[in-house]
Amino acid sequence: MLEAKNTVDHVENSRSHVVKHNREVRTFDPKAEARLRRKIDLYIVPTVACIYLFCFIDRANIGNARLAGLEEDLSMSGYDYNTVLSVFYISYIVFEIPSNIACKWLGPGWFLPGLTVAFGLCSVFTAFVHTTASAAGVRFVLGIFEAGMMPGITYYLSRWYRKAELAFRLSLYLVMAPLAGAFGGLLASGILTLDSFGGLKTWRMIFALEGIITVSVGLIAFVTLTDRPETARWLSAEEKDLATARLCSENEYAGHEVLDKLDKTKIMRGIFNPVTIATSFIMLFTCVTVQGLAFFLPTIVRTIYPEKTTIEQQLQTVPPNIIGAFSTLLIPYLSSRFDRRVLFFIIVPFFMIAGYIVFLATEHGRARYGATFLIAFGSFPIGVLTNAHAAVNVVSDTARASSIGTVVMMGNIGGLVATWSFLPFDGPNYPIGNGLNLATGASILVISVCMLLWSRLDNKRRDTVDEARVLDGLSAREIEDLDWRHPSFRWRQ
């Protein structure tokens, strides 16, 4: 373990951040830590946020293209639109965990920009499809490249930030999901005012122009991203040491490297972690709602305001997404402030539940449009909290990569369900889709309460375990492979 030089000092408790490690107390200069955090925030967060913004735009712009004539031009009928959405999620789910393991193996500084260029090109290619089958094929390939983005960025940020700092930093990039809904609507509206672009018209311009912007962002990211603190050219030697020491100080027990080698046992520890599994189901149910809003909010708005023009309907999708963006920053900020996530898992589903009750209880247009604000406020921040909760409830870097990948993979199963939640025969009020989403909100609430109670009970049980007896006779490698099964480990709530 590297010891921070000059910037890492044993100072008075009133002036320092105190960390318990291996039953000792380590302290860091709070001003040096603050300077380091600001520097990381400045160099890392804007790039990954911009990447994820266009990742989500390139995924969800098919909803905007639908309003601009996609279905008519490709002769779609019946469930064709839902099928094209579903094909994306098949590859997205299958490649989720392998992609995050590849991110660790190849290094996120190269892997994430490479994915960005690839899915940007997929968006450009979508502008040239002429059949439903070709659209589905391009969407399948898009799912392969986008699969690693959300878990990859979460894993990448966990290489830079303390556990208590992580949730809010995740929100700074995941807020791009609702902002993509808002910005995507504005961008699509602006693009549709053009007569043509390179011979392309209407919805084809949306895919082409947004894809070109995405490719440009990916090329810039090759220059701005760096794998880890030790390779950052913009950090001094002292800052690199401090960055590494901060992460080492949060190891549950001695012997763990900040960046360990790939290990099958630790991969399995990340996947089959009880908290990972519970959090994965929360993510699954959340994504039924979040992805449903991304794909079908333009359609829902059209049923509420059928008299408005296409551009006006596009603009009506912006305000709910702005509220979702606000919530995505506010809730994780409070989570980081109090270092609690499960408490907010319990609170925010009530907004989702209330919103869908309104949808089911009334056909009044303004009331239903208002309900979309409640749903966006309650659903969007949960994705941030689930990623953060998975990241902080494992020990090793390898287990963290597989844990985050598992949570996001399950979320994408929820996204697959979302593509079939609002079906043509169910319109214009969609009672089946709204009832399904009411049930997912209630399920999130129940799972969260159960996870909180179980983790508290298991921590109490671990307090009674004889650590020396459990570890007696185990080699250093075997002790390291215990990960969350190590008797010193405690679940973070």
CSV table of C-alpha atoms in Angstrom, one decimal:
chain,number,residue,atom,x,y,z
A,1,MET,CA,0.0,0.0,0.0
A,2,LEU,CA,1.3,3.4,-1.0
A,3,GLU,CA,1.7,5.9,1.8
A,4,ALA,CA,0.7,9.4,0.9
A,5,LYS,CA,3.7,11.8,1.0
A,6,ASN,CA,3.5,15.3,2.5
A,7,THR,CA,-0.3,15.5,2.0
A,8,VAL,CA,-1.1,12.6,4.3
A,9,ASP,CA,-0.5,13.7,7.9
A,10,HIS,CA,-1.6,12.7,11.4
A,11,VAL,CA,-3.3,15.8,12.5
A,12,GLU,CA,-5.8,16.8,15.1
A,13,ASN,CA,-9.1,15.1,14.8
A,14,SER,CA,-10.9,18.5,14.7
A,15,ARG,CA,-9.0,19.2,11.4
A,16,SER,CA,-9.0,15.9,9.8
A,17,HIS,CA,-11.1,13.2,8.2
A,18,VAL,CA,-10.7,10.0,10.4
A,19,VAL,CA,-10.8,6.5,8.9
A,20,LYS,CA,-10.6,3.2,10.7
A,21,HIS,CA,-8.5,0.6,9.0
A,22,ASN,CA,-7.4,-2.7,10.4
A,23,ARG,CA,-8.5,-1.4,13.8
A,24,GLU,CA,-6.2,1.6,13.5
A,25,VAL,CA,-7.1,5.2,12.9
A,26,ARG,CA,-5.6,6.9,9.8
A,27,THR,CA,-6.1,10.5,9.1
A,28,PHE,CA,-5.7,12.7,6.0
A,29,ASP,CA,-5.3,16.4,5.6
A,30,PRO,CA,-8.9,17.5,4.8
A,31,LYS,CA,-7.7,20.5,2.7
A,32,ALA,CA,-5.5,18.2,0.6
A,33,GLU,CA,-8.4,15.8,0.2
A,34,ALA,CA,-10.7,18.6,-0.8
A,35,ARG,CA,-8.2,19.9,-3.4
A,36,LEU,CA,-7.8,16.3,-4.8
A,37,ARG,CA,-11.6,15.8,-5.0
A,38,ARG,CA,-12.1,19.0,-6.9
A,39,LYS,CA,-9.4,18.1,-9.3
A,40,ILE,CA,-10.9,14.7,-9.9
A,41,ASP,CA,-14.3,16.2,-10.3
A,42,LEU,CA,-13.0,18.6,-12.9
A,43,TYR,CA,-11.0,16.2,-15.0
A,44,ILE,CA,-13.2,13.0,-14.8
A,45,VAL,CA,-16.8,13.7,-14.2
A,46,PRO,CA,-17.6,16.1,-17.1
A,47,THR,CA,-16.2,13.6,-19.7
A,48,VAL,CA,-18.1,10.6,-18.4
A,49,ALA,CA,-21.2,12.6,-18.0
A,50,CYS,CA,-21.0,13.8,-21.6
A,51,ILE,CA,-20.4,10.2,-22.7
A,52,TYR,CA,-23.5,8.9,-20.9
A,53,LEU,CA,-25.6,11.8,-22.1
A,54,PHE,CA,-25.2,10.7,-25.7
A,55,CYS,CA,-25.3,7.1,-24.8
A,56,PHE,CA,-28.8,7.6,-23.5
A,57,ILE,CA,-29.8,9.9,-26.4
A,58,ASP,CA,-28.6,7.3,-28.9
A,59,ARG,CA,-30.7,4.7,-27.1
A,60,ALA,CA,-33.9,6.7,-26.6
A,61,ASN,CA,-34.0,8.8,-29.7
A,62,ILE,CA,-36.0,6.1,-31.4
A,63,GLY,CA,-39.0,7.4,-29.3
A,64,ASN,CA,-38.5,10.9,-30.9
A,65,ALA,CA,-38.0,9.3,-34.3
A,66,ARG,CA,-41.3,7.5,-33.9
A,67,LEU,CA,-43.2,10.8,-33.6
A,68,ALA,CA,-41.4,12.0,-36.7
A,69,GLY,CA,-42.6,9.1,-39.0
A,70,LEU,CA,-40.3,6.1,-38.3
A,71,GLU,CA,-43.1,3.6,-38.2
A,72,GLU,CA,-44.7,4.8,-41.4
A,73,ASP,CA,-41.5,4.9,-43.4
A,74,LEU,CA,-40.5,1.4,-42.3
A,75,SER,CA,-44.0,0.1,-42.8
A,76,MET,CA,-44.2,-1.0,-39.1
A,77,SER,CA,-47.5,-2.4,-37.8
A,78,GLY,CA,-48.8,-4.2,-34.8
A,79,TYR,CA,-45.9,-5.0,-32.4
A,80,ASP,CA,-43.1,-4.2,-34.7
A,81,TYR,CA,-42.0,-1.1,-32.8
A,82,ASN,CA,-41.9,-3.1,-29.5
A,83,THR,CA,-39.9,-5.8,-31.2
A,84,VAL,CA,-37.3,-3.4,-32.4
A,85,LEU,CA,-37.0,-2.0,-28.9
A,86,SER,CA,-36.7,-5.6,-27.4
A,87,VAL,CA,-33.9,-6.7,-29.7
A,88,PHE,CA,-31.7,-3.9,-28.3
A,89,TYR,CA,-32.2,-5.3,-24.8
A,90,ILE,CA,-31.3,-8.9,-25.7
A,91,SER,CA,-27.7,-8.0,-26.6
A,92,TYR,CA,-27.7,-5.3,-23.8
A,93,ILE,CA,-28.4,-8.0,-21.2
A,94,VAL,CA,-26.2,-10.7,-22.5
A,95,PHE,CA,-23.1,-8.6,-22.8
A,96,GLU,CA,-23.5,-6.6,-19.5
A,97,ILE,CA,-21.2,-8.6,-17.1
A,98,PRO,CA,-18.7,-9.7,-19.8
A,99,SER,CA,-18.4,-6.0,-20.9
A,100,ASN,CA,-17.6,-4.8,-17.4
A,101,ILE,CA,-15.0,-7.6,-16.9
A,102,ALA,CA,-13.5,-6.5,-20.2
A,103,CYS,CA,-13.5,-2.9,-18.9
A,104,LYS,CA,-11.4,-4.0,-16.0
A,105,TRP,CA,-9.1,-6.1,-18.2
A,106,LEU,CA,-8.5,-3.5,-20.9
A,107,GLY,CA,-8.7,-0.4,-18.7
A,108,PRO,CA,-11.6,2.0,-18.7
A,109,GLY,CA,-9.4,4.9,-20.1
A,110,TRP,CA,-9.5,3.1,-23.5
A,111,PHE,CA,-12.5,0.9,-23.2
A,112,LEU,CA,-15.1,3.6,-22.5
A,113,PRO,CA,-14.1,6.0,-25.3
A,114,GLY,CA,-14.0,3.0,-27.7
A,115,LEU,CA,-17.5,2.0,-26.8
A,116,THR,CA,-18.7,5.6,-27.3
A,117,VAL,CA,-17.3,5.8,-30.9
A,118,ALA,CA,-18.9,2.4,-31.6
A,119,PHE,CA,-22.4,3.1,-30.5
A,120,GLY,CA,-22.2,6.6,-32.1
A,121,LEU,CA,-21.6,4.9,-35.4
A,122,CYS,CA,-24.5,2.6,-34.8
A,123,SER,CA,-26.8,5.6,-34.4
A,124,VAL,CA,-25.4,7.0,-37.7
A,125,PHE,CA,-26.1,3.6,-39.4
A,126,THR,CA,-29.7,3.7,-38.1
A,127,ALA,CA,-30.3,6.7,-40.4
A,128,PHE,CA,-29.9,4.5,-43.4
A,129,VAL,CA,-32.2,1.5,-42.6
A,130,HIS,CA,-35.2,0.9,-44.8
A,131,THR,CA,-36.8,-2.2,-43.2
A,132,THR,CA,-37.9,-3.2,-39.8
A,133,ALA,CA,-35.5,-6.1,-39.9
A,134,SER,CA,-32.5,-3.9,-40.6
A,135,ALA,CA,-33.6,-1.5,-37.9
A,136,ALA,CA,-33.7,-4.4,-35.5
A,137,GLY,CA,-30.2,-5.6,-36.6
A,138,VAL,CA,-28.6,-2.2,-36.0
A,139,ARG,CA,-30.4,-1.9,-32.6
A,140,PHE,CA,-29.0,-5.4,-31.6
A,141,VAL,CA,-25.4,-4.2,-32.4
A,142,LEU,CA,-26.1,-0.9,-30.5
A,143,GLY,CA,-27.0,-3.0,-27.4
A,144,ILE,CA,-23.7,-4.8,-27.6
A,145,PHE,CA,-21.7,-1.6,-27.4
A,146,GLU,CA,-23.9,0.3,-24.9
A,147,ALA,CA,-24.0,-2.7,-22.5
A,148,GLY,CA,-20.7,-1.8,-20.9
A,149,MET,CA,-21.3,2.0,-20.5
A,150,MET,CA,-23.4,2.4,-17.4
A,151,PRO,CA,-21.6,-0.3,-15.3
A,152,GLY,CA,-18.3,0.7,-16.8
A,153,ILE,CA,-18.5,4.3,-15.7
A,154,THR,CA,-19.8,3.3,-12.2
A,155,TYR,CA,-16.8,0.9,-11.9
A,156,TYR,CA,-14.5,3.6,-13.2
A,157,LEU,CA,-15.6,6.2,-10.7
A,158,SER,CA,-15.2,3.7,-7.9
A,159,ARG,CA,-11.4,3.7,-8.7
A,160,TRP,CA,-11.3,7.4,-7.7
A,161,TYR,CA,-13.8,8.1,-4.9
A,162,ARG,CA,-14.4,7.0,-1.3
A,163,LYS,CA,-17.5,5.0,-0.7
A,164,ALA,CA,-19.3,7.9,1.0
A,165,GLU,CA,-18.4,10.2,-1.9
A,166,LEU,CA,-19.5,7.8,-4.7
A,167,ALA,CA,-23.3,8.2,-4.8
A,168,PHE,CA,-23.3,11.9,-5.5
A,169,ARG,CA,-20.6,11.5,-8.2
A,170,LEU,CA,-22.6,8.8,-9.8
A,171,SER,CA,-25.5,11.2,-9.9
A,172,LEU,CA,-23.5,13.7,-11.8
A,173,TYR,CA,-23.3,11.3,-14.7
A,174,LEU,CA,-26.5,9.4,-14.3
A,175,VAL,CA,-28.4,12.7,-14.2
A,176,MET,CA,-27.7,12.6,-17.9
A,177,ALA,CA,-30.5,10.0,-18.4
A,178,PRO,CA,-33.3,12.4,-17.6
A,179,LEU,CA,-31.4,15.3,-19.2
A,180,ALA,CA,-31.1,13.2,-22.3
A,181,GLY,CA,-34.9,12.9,-22.4
A,182,ALA,CA,-35.2,16.6,-22.1
A,183,PHE,CA,-32.2,17.6,-24.3
A,184,GLY,CA,-33.1,14.8,-26.7
A,185,GLY,CA,-36.6,16.2,-27.2
A,186,LEU,CA,-35.2,19.7,-27.7
A,187,LEU,CA,-32.4,18.5,-30.0
A,188,ALA,CA,-34.9,16.4,-32.1
A,189,SER,CA,-37.2,19.4,-32.3
A,190,GLY,CA,-34.4,21.5,-33.6
A,191,ILE,CA,-33.2,18.9,-36.1
A,192,LEU,CA,-36.7,18.5,-37.5
A,193,THR,CA,-36.8,22.2,-38.4
A,194,LEU,CA,-34.1,21.4,-41.0
A,195,ASP,CA,-35.2,20.6,-44.5
A,196,SER,CA,-32.5,17.9,-44.9
A,197,PHE,CA,-29.0,16.9,-43.8
A,198,GLY,CA,-26.8,15.1,-46.3
A,199,GLY,CA,-29.8,14.0,-48.3
A,200,LEU,CA,-31.5,12.6,-45.2
A,201,LYS,CA,-34.9,13.9,-44.0
A,202,THR,CA,-37.2,13.8,-41.0
A,203,TRP,CA,-36.3,11.1,-38.5
A,204,ARG,CA,-33.2,10.0,-40.3
A,205,MET,CA,-31.6,13.3,-39.6
A,206,ILE,CA,-32.1,12.7,-35.8
A,207,PHE,CA,-30.1,9.5,-35.9
A,208,ALA,CA,-27.4,10.8,-38.2
A,209,LEU,CA,-26.7,14.1,-36.5
A,210,GLU,CA,-26.8,12.8,-32.9
A,211,GLY,CA,-24.6,9.9,-33.9
A,212,ILE,CA,-22.0,12.2,-35.4
A,213,ILE,CA,-21.9,14.2,-32.2
A,214,THR,CA,-21.5,11.0,-30.2
A,215,VAL,CA,-18.5,9.8,-32.2
A,216,SER,CA,-16.9,13.2,-31.7
A,217,VAL,CA,-17.4,13.0,-27.9
A,218,GLY,CA,-15.8,9.5,-27.9
A,219,LEU,CA,-12.7,10.7,-29.8
A,220,ILE,CA,-12.2,13.5,-27.3
A,221,ALA,CA,-12.6,11.0,-24.4
A,222,PHE,CA,-9.6,9.1,-25.7
A,223,VAL,CA,-7.5,12.1,-24.8
A,224,THR,CA,-9.2,13.2,-21.5
A,225,LEU,CA,-9.7,9.9,-19.7
A,226,THR,CA,-7.0,8.0,-17.8
A,227,ASP,CA,-7.3,4.5,-16.2
A,228,ARG,CA,-6.5,5.3,-12.6
A,229,PRO,CA,-4.8,7.8,-10.3
A,230,GLU,CA,-1.4,6.4,-10.8
A,231,THR,CA,-1.5,7.0,-14.6
A,232,ALA,CA,-3.1,10.5,-14.4
A,233,ARG,CA,-0.8,13.1,-16.0
A,234,TRP,CA,-2.7,15.9,-14.3
A,235,LEU,CA,-2.0,14.7,-10.8
A,236,SER,CA,1.3,15.4,-8.9
A,237,ALA,CA,3.2,12.5,-7.3
A,238,GLU,CA,1.9,13.6,-3.9
A,239,GLU,CA,-1.7,13.7,-5.2
A,240,LYS,CA,-1.4,10.2,-6.7
A,241,ASP,CA,-0.1,8.8,-3.4
A,242,LEU,CA,-3.0,10.5,-1.6
A,243,ALA,CA,-5.6,9.2,-4.1
A,244,THR,CA,-4.4,5.7,-3.6
A,245,ALA,CA,-4.0,5.9,0.2
A,246,ARG,CA,-7.6,7.2,0.5
A,247,LEU,CA,-8.9,4.1,-1.3
A,248,CYS,CA,-6.6,1.7,0.6
A,249,SER,CA,-7.8,3.1,3.9
A,250,GLU,CA,-11.3,1.8,3.2
A,251,ASN,CA,-10.3,-1.8,2.7
A,252,GLU,CA,-12.2,-4.0,5.1
A,253,TYR,CA,-9.0,-5.8,6.1
A,254,ALA,CA,-5.3,-6.0,5.3
A,255,GLY,CA,-3.9,-7.6,2.2
A,256,HIS,CA,-6.1,-6.1,-0.5
A,257,GLU,CA,-4.7,-4.1,-3.4
A,258,VAL,CA,-6.7,-1.2,-4.7
A,259,LEU,CA,-6.6,-2.8,-8.2
A,260,ASP,CA,-6.3,-6.6,-7.9
A,261,LYS,CA,-5.9,-9.1,-10.7
A,262,LEU,CA,-8.9,-10.8,-12.3
A,263,ASP,CA,-10.0,-13.7,-10.1
A,264,LYS,CA,-12.9,-16.2,-10.8
A,265,THR,CA,-13.7,-16.6,-7.1
A,266,LYS,CA,-14.0,-12.8,-6.6
A,267,ILE,CA,-16.1,-12.5,-9.7
A,268,MET,CA,-18.5,-15.0,-8.2
A,269,ARG,CA,-18.4,-13.1,-4.9
A,270,GLY,CA,-19.6,-10.0,-6.6
A,271,ILE,CA,-22.4,-11.7,-8.5
A,272,PHE,CA,-23.7,-13.9,-5.7
A,273,ASN,CA,-23.6,-11.3,-3.0
A,274,PRO,CA,-26.9,-11.1,-1.1
A,275,VAL,CA,-27.0,-7.3,-1.2
A,276,THR,CA,-26.1,-7.4,-4.9
A,277,ILE,CA,-29.0,-9.7,-5.6
A,278,ALA,CA,-31.5,-7.7,-3.7
A,279,THR,CA,-30.3,-4.4,-5.2
A,280,SER,CA,-30.4,-6.1,-8.7
A,281,PHE,CA,-34.1,-6.7,-8.3
A,282,ILE,CA,-34.7,-3.1,-7.2
A,283,MET,CA,-32.8,-2.0,-10.3
A,284,LEU,CA,-34.9,-4.4,-12.5
A,285,PHE,CA,-38.2,-2.9,-11.2
A,286,THR,CA,-36.9,0.6,-11.5
A,287,CYS,CA,-35.9,0.2,-15.1
A,288,VAL,CA,-39.3,-1.0,-16.1
A,289,THR,CA,-40.4,2.6,-15.2
A,290,VAL,CA,-37.3,4.6,-16.2
A,291,GLN,CA,-36.9,2.9,-19.6
A,292,GLY,CA,-40.7,3.0,-20.2
A,293,LEU,CA,-40.6,6.7,-19.7
A,294,ALA,CA,-37.7,7.1,-22.1
A,295,PHE,CA,-39.3,5.1,-24.9
A,296,PHE,CA,-43.0,5.9,-24.4
A,297,LEU,CA,-43.2,9.4,-22.8
A,298,PRO,CA,-43.5,11.0,-26.3
A,299,THR,CA,-46.3,8.5,-27.0
A,300,ILE,CA,-48.0,9.2,-23.7
A,301,VAL,CA,-47.8,13.0,-24.3
A,302,ARG,CA,-49.4,12.5,-27.7
A,303,THR,CA,-52.4,10.7,-26.1
A,304,ILE,CA,-52.7,13.5,-23.6
A,305,TYR,CA,-52.3,16.4,-26.1
A,306,PRO,CA,-53.4,15.0,-29.5
A,307,GLU,CA,-54.3,18.5,-30.8
A,308,LYS,CA,-50.6,19.7,-30.5
A,309,THR,CA,-48.1,19.6,-33.4
A,310,THR,CA,-45.3,17.0,-33.4
A,311,ILE,CA,-42.7,19.6,-32.4
A,312,GLU,CA,-45.0,20.8,-29.5
A,313,GLN,CA,-45.5,17.2,-28.3
A,314,GLN,CA,-41.7,16.8,-28.4
A,315,LEU,CA,-41.3,19.9,-26.2
A,316,GLN,CA,-43.9,18.6,-23.7
A,317,THR,CA,-41.5,15.7,-22.9
A,318,VAL,CA,-38.9,18.1,-21.6
A,319,PRO,CA,-40.4,19.4,-18.2
A,320,PRO,CA,-40.9,15.9,-16.6
A,321,ASN,CA,-37.3,15.0,-17.5
A,322,ILE,CA,-36.0,18.2,-16.0
A,323,ILE,CA,-37.8,17.2,-12.7
A,324,GLY,CA,-36.2,13.8,-13.0
A,325,ALA,CA,-32.8,15.4,-13.4
A,326,PHE,CA,-33.3,17.5,-10.3
A,327,SER,CA,-34.3,14.4,-8.3
A,328,THR,CA,-31.3,12.5,-9.7
A,329,LEU,CA,-29.0,15.1,-8.2
A,330,LEU,CA,-30.9,15.9,-5.0
A,331,ILE,CA,-31.5,12.4,-3.7
A,332,PRO,CA,-28.0,11.1,-4.2
A,333,TYR,CA,-26.6,14.3,-2.7
A,334,LEU,CA,-28.6,13.6,0.5
A,335,SER,CA,-27.5,9.9,0.3
A,336,SER,CA,-23.8,10.9,0.2
A,337,ARG,CA,-24.4,13.6,2.9
A,338,PHE,CA,-25.8,11.0,5.3
A,339,ASP,CA,-23.9,7.9,3.8
A,340,ARG,CA,-27.2,6.1,3.5
A,341,ARG,CA,-28.9,4.5,0.5
A,342,VAL,CA,-31.5,2.0,1.6
A,343,LEU,CA,-33.4,4.7,3.5
A,344,PHE,CA,-33.9,6.5,0.2
A,345,PHE,CA,-34.8,3.2,-1.6
A,346,ILE,CA,-37.7,3.2,0.9
A,347,ILE,CA,-38.8,6.8,0.5
A,348,VAL,CA,-38.7,7.5,-3.3
A,349,PRO,CA,-41.0,4.7,-4.5
A,350,PHE,CA,-44.0,6.5,-2.8
A,351,PHE,CA,-43.7,9.1,-5.6
A,352,MET,CA,-43.8,6.4,-8.3
A,353,ILE,CA,-46.8,4.7,-6.6
A,354,ALA,CA,-48.7,8.0,-6.3
A,355,GLY,CA,-48.1,8.9,-10.0
A,356,TYR,CA,-49.4,5.6,-11.3
A,357,ILE,CA,-52.4,5.7,-9.0
A,358,VAL,CA,-53.3,9.0,-10.7
A,359,PHE,CA,-52.9,7.4,-14.1
A,360,LEU,CA,-55.2,4.6,-13.2
A,361,ALA,CA,-57.7,6.7,-11.3
A,362,THR,CA,-58.4,9.5,-13.9
A,363,GLU,CA,-58.4,10.2,-17.6
A,364,HIS,CA,-58.0,13.9,-17.0
A,365,GLY,CA,-55.2,15.1,-19.3
A,366,ARG,CA,-53.6,17.7,-17.0
A,367,ALA,CA,-53.7,15.3,-14.0
A,368,ARG,CA,-52.0,12.5,-16.0
A,369,TYR,CA,-49.4,14.9,-17.3
A,370,GLY,CA,-48.7,16.0,-13.7
A,371,ALA,CA,-48.4,12.4,-12.7
A,372,THR,CA,-45.4,12.0,-15.1
A,373,PHE,CA,-43.5,14.6,-12.9
A,374,LEU,CA,-44.1,12.4,-9.7
A,375,ILE,CA,-43.0,9.3,-11.6
A,376,ALA,CA,-39.8,10.9,-12.9
A,377,PHE,CA,-38.9,12.4,-9.5
A,378,GLY,CA,-39.3,9.0,-7.8
A,379,SER,CA,-37.8,6.7,-10.4
A,380,PHE,CA,-34.7,8.3,-11.8
A,381,PRO,CA,-32.5,8.6,-8.6
A,382,ILE,CA,-32.9,4.9,-7.8
A,383,GLY,CA,-30.5,3.9,-10.6
A,384,VAL,CA,-27.8,6.0,-9.0
A,385,LEU,CA,-28.4,4.5,-5.6
A,386,THR,CA,-28.4,0.9,-6.8
A,387,ASN,CA,-25.1,1.4,-8.5
A,388,ALA,CA,-23.6,3.0,-5.5
A,389,HIS,CA,-25.0,0.4,-3.1
A,390,ALA,CA,-23.5,-2.4,-5.2
A,391,ALA,CA,-20.1,-0.7,-5.4
A,392,VAL,CA,-19.8,-0.2,-1.6
A,393,ASN,CA,-20.9,-3.6,-0.4
A,394,VAL,CA,-18.0,-5.6,-1.8
A,395,VAL,CA,-14.3,-5.5,-1.0
A,396,SER,CA,-12.2,-6.2,-4.0
A,397,ASP,CA,-12.0,-4.3,-7.3
A,398,THR,CA,-12.9,-7.5,-9.2
A,399,ALA,CA,-15.9,-8.2,-7.1
A,400,ARG,CA,-17.0,-4.6,-7.6
A,401,ALA,CA,-16.8,-4.9,-11.4
A,402,SER,CA,-19.0,-8.0,-11.4
A,403,SER,CA,-21.4,-6.7,-8.8
A,404,ILE,CA,-22.1,-3.5,-10.7
A,405,GLY,CA,-22.4,-5.5,-13.9
A,406,THR,CA,-25.0,-7.8,-12.3
A,407,VAL,CA,-27.1,-4.9,-11.0
A,408,VAL,CA,-27.1,-3.2,-14.4
A,409,MET,CA,-27.8,-6.4,-16.2
A,410,MET,CA,-30.9,-7.0,-14.1
A,411,GLY,CA,-31.9,-3.4,-14.8
A,412,ASN,CA,-31.7,-4.1,-18.5
A,413,ILE,CA,-34.1,-7.1,-18.0
A,414,GLY,CA,-36.4,-4.5,-16.6
A,415,GLY,CA,-35.8,-2.4,-19.7
A,416,LEU,CA,-36.8,-5.4,-21.8
A,417,VAL,CA,-40.0,-5.7,-19.9
A,418,ALA,CA,-40.6,-2.0,-20.4
A,419,THR,CA,-40.6,-2.4,-24.2
A,420,TRP,CA,-43.7,-4.5,-23.8
A,421,SER,CA,-45.4,-2.5,-21.0
A,422,PHE,CA,-47.3,-0.1,-23.3
A,423,LEU,CA,-48.9,-2.0,-26.1
A,424,PRO,CA,-51.0,-0.7,-28.9
A,425,PHE,CA,-54.2,-2.5,-27.9
A,426,ASP,CA,-53.8,-1.0,-24.4
A,427,GLY,CA,-54.0,2.6,-25.6
A,428,PRO,CA,-54.8,5.4,-25.2
A,429,ASN,CA,-55.0,5.2,-21.4
A,430,TYR,CA,-52.7,2.1,-21.0
A,431,PRO,CA,-54.2,0.6,-17.8
A,432,ILE,CA,-52.1,-2.6,-18.1
A,433,GLY,CA,-48.9,-0.6,-18.5
A,434,ASN,CA,-49.7,1.7,-15.7
A,435,GLY,CA,-50.8,-1.1,-13.4
A,436,LEU,CA,-47.6,-3.0,-14.1
A,437,ASN,CA,-45.5,0.1,-13.1
A,438,LEU,CA,-47.6,0.6,-10.0
A,439,ALA,CA,-46.7,-3.0,-9.0
A,440,THR,CA,-43.0,-2.4,-9.7
A,441,GLY,CA,-43.0,0.7,-7.4
A,442,ALA,CA,-44.6,-1.3,-4.6
A,443,SER,CA,-42.1,-4.2,-5.1
A,444,ILE,CA,-39.2,-1.8,-4.8
A,445,LEU,CA,-40.6,-0.6,-1.4
A,446,VAL,CA,-41.0,-4.1,-0.1
A,447,ILE,CA,-37.6,-5.4,-1.2
A,448,SER,CA,-35.9,-2.3,0.3
A,449,VAL,CA,-37.5,-2.7,3.7
A,450,CYS,CA,-36.5,-6.4,3.8
A,451,MET,CA,-32.9,-5.6,2.7
A,452,LEU,CA,-32.6,-3.0,5.5
A,453,LEU,CA,-33.8,-5.4,8.2
A,454,TRP,CA,-31.7,-8.3,6.9
A,455,SER,CA,-28.4,-6.4,6.6
A,456,ARG,CA,-28.8,-5.0,10.2
A,457,LEU,CA,-29.5,-8.5,11.6
A,458,ASP,CA,-26.5,-9.9,9.7
A,459,ASN,CA,-24.2,-7.2,10.9
A,460,LYS,CA,-25.2,-8.0,14.5
A,461,ARG,CA,-24.5,-11.7,13.8
A,462,ARG,CA,-21.1,-10.8,12.4
A,463,ASP,CA,-20.3,-8.9,15.7
A,464,THR,CA,-20.5,-12.2,17.5
A,465,VAL,CA,-18.1,-14.1,15.2
A,466,ASP,CA,-14.7,-15.1,16.4
A,467,GLU,CA,-12.5,-13.7,13.6
A,468,ALA,CA,-9.3,-15.6,14.5
A,469,ARG,CA,-11.1,-18.9,14.6
A,470,VAL,CA,-12.7,-18.3,11.1
A,471,LEU,CA,-9.4,-17.3,9.5
A,472,ASP,CA,-7.2,-19.9,11.3
A,473,GLY,CA,-5.4,-22.1,8.7
A,474,LEU,CA,-6.3,-20.0,5.7
A,475,SER,CA,-3.7,-18.8,3.3
A,476,ALA,CA,-3.4,-15.1,2.4
A,477,ARG,CA,-5.0,-15.8,-1.0
A,478,GLU,CA,-7.9,-17.7,0.6
A,479,ILE,CA,-8.5,-14.8,3.0
A,480,GLU,CA,-8.5,-12.3,0.2
A,481,ASP,CA,-11.0,-14.4,-1.8
A,482,LEU,CA,-13.4,-14.3,1.1
A,483,ASP,CA,-14.4,-10.8,0.1
A,484,TRP,CA,-17.7,-10.0,1.8
A,485,ARG,CA,-17.6,-13.3,3.6
A,486,HIS,CA,-14.6,-12.1,5.7
A,487,PRO,CA,-15.7,-11.8,9.4
A,488,SER,CA,-14.5,-8.1,9.5
A,489,PHE,CA,-16.8,-7.1,6.7
A,490,ARG,CA,-20.0,-5.2,7.5
A,491,TRP,CA,-22.8,-4.3,5.2
A,492,ARG,CA,-23.2,-0.6,4.4
A,493,GLN,CA,-26.7,0.7,4.4
